[in-house]
Amino acid sequence: VQLQASGGGLVQPGGSLRLSCAASGRTFSDFAVGWFRQAPGMDREFVAYIGRFGDAIDYANSVKDRFIVSRDNAKNLVYLQMNSLEPGDTAVYYCAAAPSTNYYAPRYGYWGRGTQVTVSS
């Protein structure tokens, strides 16, 4: 499966962005999808995941109650709605696919190119 994340940009603190992850090449519902982010000089970190049919969802504590992950299998899309953004959310955001949900990046075999999110006034 090929993945492409989009929707990043520059936003002020407290603002919102919605990232999209578009998939192609395989049956999208065969895969759970994870969102990860990587800030300069930092390791890639887990942000959220969503199960194959949206039944399993979890978030990193740092984004819980601010971010919402969802998917539309008919459109081969996964979304990450990011609200109340903080400067600490600045990073390149990646979507990744795996047979099941997982918190660990190495368990995801398919990765898209990231999209930059910058939160700054």
XYZ file of C-alpha atoms in Angstrom:
121
model
C 0.000 0.000 0.000
C 1.229 3.502 -0.817
C 0.509 6.314 1.608
C 0.671 10.085 1.307
C 0.136 12.497 4.164
C -1.014 16.050 3.472
C -2.609 19.038 5.152
C 0.297 20.391 7.147
C 1.186 24.047 7.386
C 1.875 26.975 9.650
C -0.695 27.678 12.355
C -0.802 29.893 15.413
C -0.948 28.405 18.911
C -4.506 27.422 19.715
C -5.328 26.860 16.076
C -6.412 23.717 14.227
C -5.293 21.660 11.264
C -6.630 18.513 9.680
C -4.125 16.094 8.208
C -5.142 13.513 5.633
C -3.496 10.225 4.755
C -4.428 8.903 1.328
C -3.837 5.250 0.531
C -3.618 3.389 -2.756
C -2.543 0.045 -4.119
C -4.155 -2.350 -1.644
C -7.462 -2.884 0.105
C -7.338 -0.110 2.645
C -9.440 -1.908 5.245
C -6.721 -4.591 5.441
C -4.597 -2.130 7.413
C -4.559 -0.307 10.693
C -3.078 3.171 10.409
C -0.829 5.000 12.802
C 0.178 8.634 12.959
C 3.690 9.470 14.128
C 5.653 12.681 14.323
C 9.282 13.655 14.421
C 10.640 16.975 15.589
C 14.192 18.093 14.712
C 16.746 16.191 16.758
C 14.094 13.964 18.303
C 13.058 10.363 17.810
C 9.917 9.570 15.880
C 7.050 9.323 18.347
C 3.616 7.781 18.336
C 0.679 10.166 18.031
C -2.425 8.034 17.372
C -3.662 4.874 15.769
C -6.932 3.645 14.321
C -7.955 0.062 13.649
C -8.952 -1.371 10.296
C -12.605 -0.461 10.722
C -12.190 2.406 13.177
C -13.044 0.200 16.137
C -9.722 0.575 17.958
C -8.397 4.071 18.599
C -5.756 5.385 20.958
C -3.671 8.496 21.397
C -0.446 9.577 22.974
C -1.072 11.278 26.304
C 0.380 14.501 24.926
C -2.394 14.815 22.313
C -5.307 13.108 24.041
C -8.375 15.373 24.208
C -6.909 17.620 21.475
C -6.481 15.319 18.461
C -9.070 13.098 16.803
C -8.263 10.279 14.369
C -10.850 8.907 11.952
C -10.997 6.989 8.699
C -13.186 6.606 5.639
C -12.439 3.244 4.035
C -14.689 3.995 1.077
C -12.414 6.923 0.201
C -9.152 5.264 1.324
C -8.506 8.143 3.698
C -7.465 8.549 7.319
C -7.703 11.910 9.043
C -6.011 13.488 12.022
C -7.928 16.485 13.315
C -5.576 18.541 15.459
C -7.088 21.159 17.756
C -5.647 23.500 20.373
C -2.253 23.205 18.753
C 0.811 24.039 20.810
C 4.378 24.906 19.769
C 5.399 21.472 21.065
C 3.287 19.905 18.332
C 5.688 21.242 15.702
C 7.053 18.273 13.769
C 6.892 16.340 10.541
C 3.833 14.113 10.724
C 3.773 10.684 9.083
C 1.063 8.130 8.512
C 1.917 4.447 8.441
C 0.061 1.188 7.850
C 0.278 -2.212 9.527
C -1.883 -5.338 9.782
C -2.896 -4.353 13.317
C -2.690 -1.358 15.609
C 0.551 -0.749 17.452
C 2.346 1.969 19.340
C 5.750 1.116 17.901
C 6.949 2.559 14.625
C 9.009 -0.494 13.573
C 5.808 -2.575 13.529
C 4.499 -0.480 10.633
C 5.746 -1.717 7.285
C 4.365 1.029 5.073
C 5.098 4.710 5.449
C 4.106 7.809 3.571
C 6.100 10.941 3.058
C 5.543 13.285 5.953
C 3.860 16.646 6.123
C 5.305 19.539 8.106
C 3.251 21.084 10.891
C 4.595 24.276 12.427
C 2.862 25.915 15.376
C 4.169 29.408 15.932
C 2.995 32.944 16.478
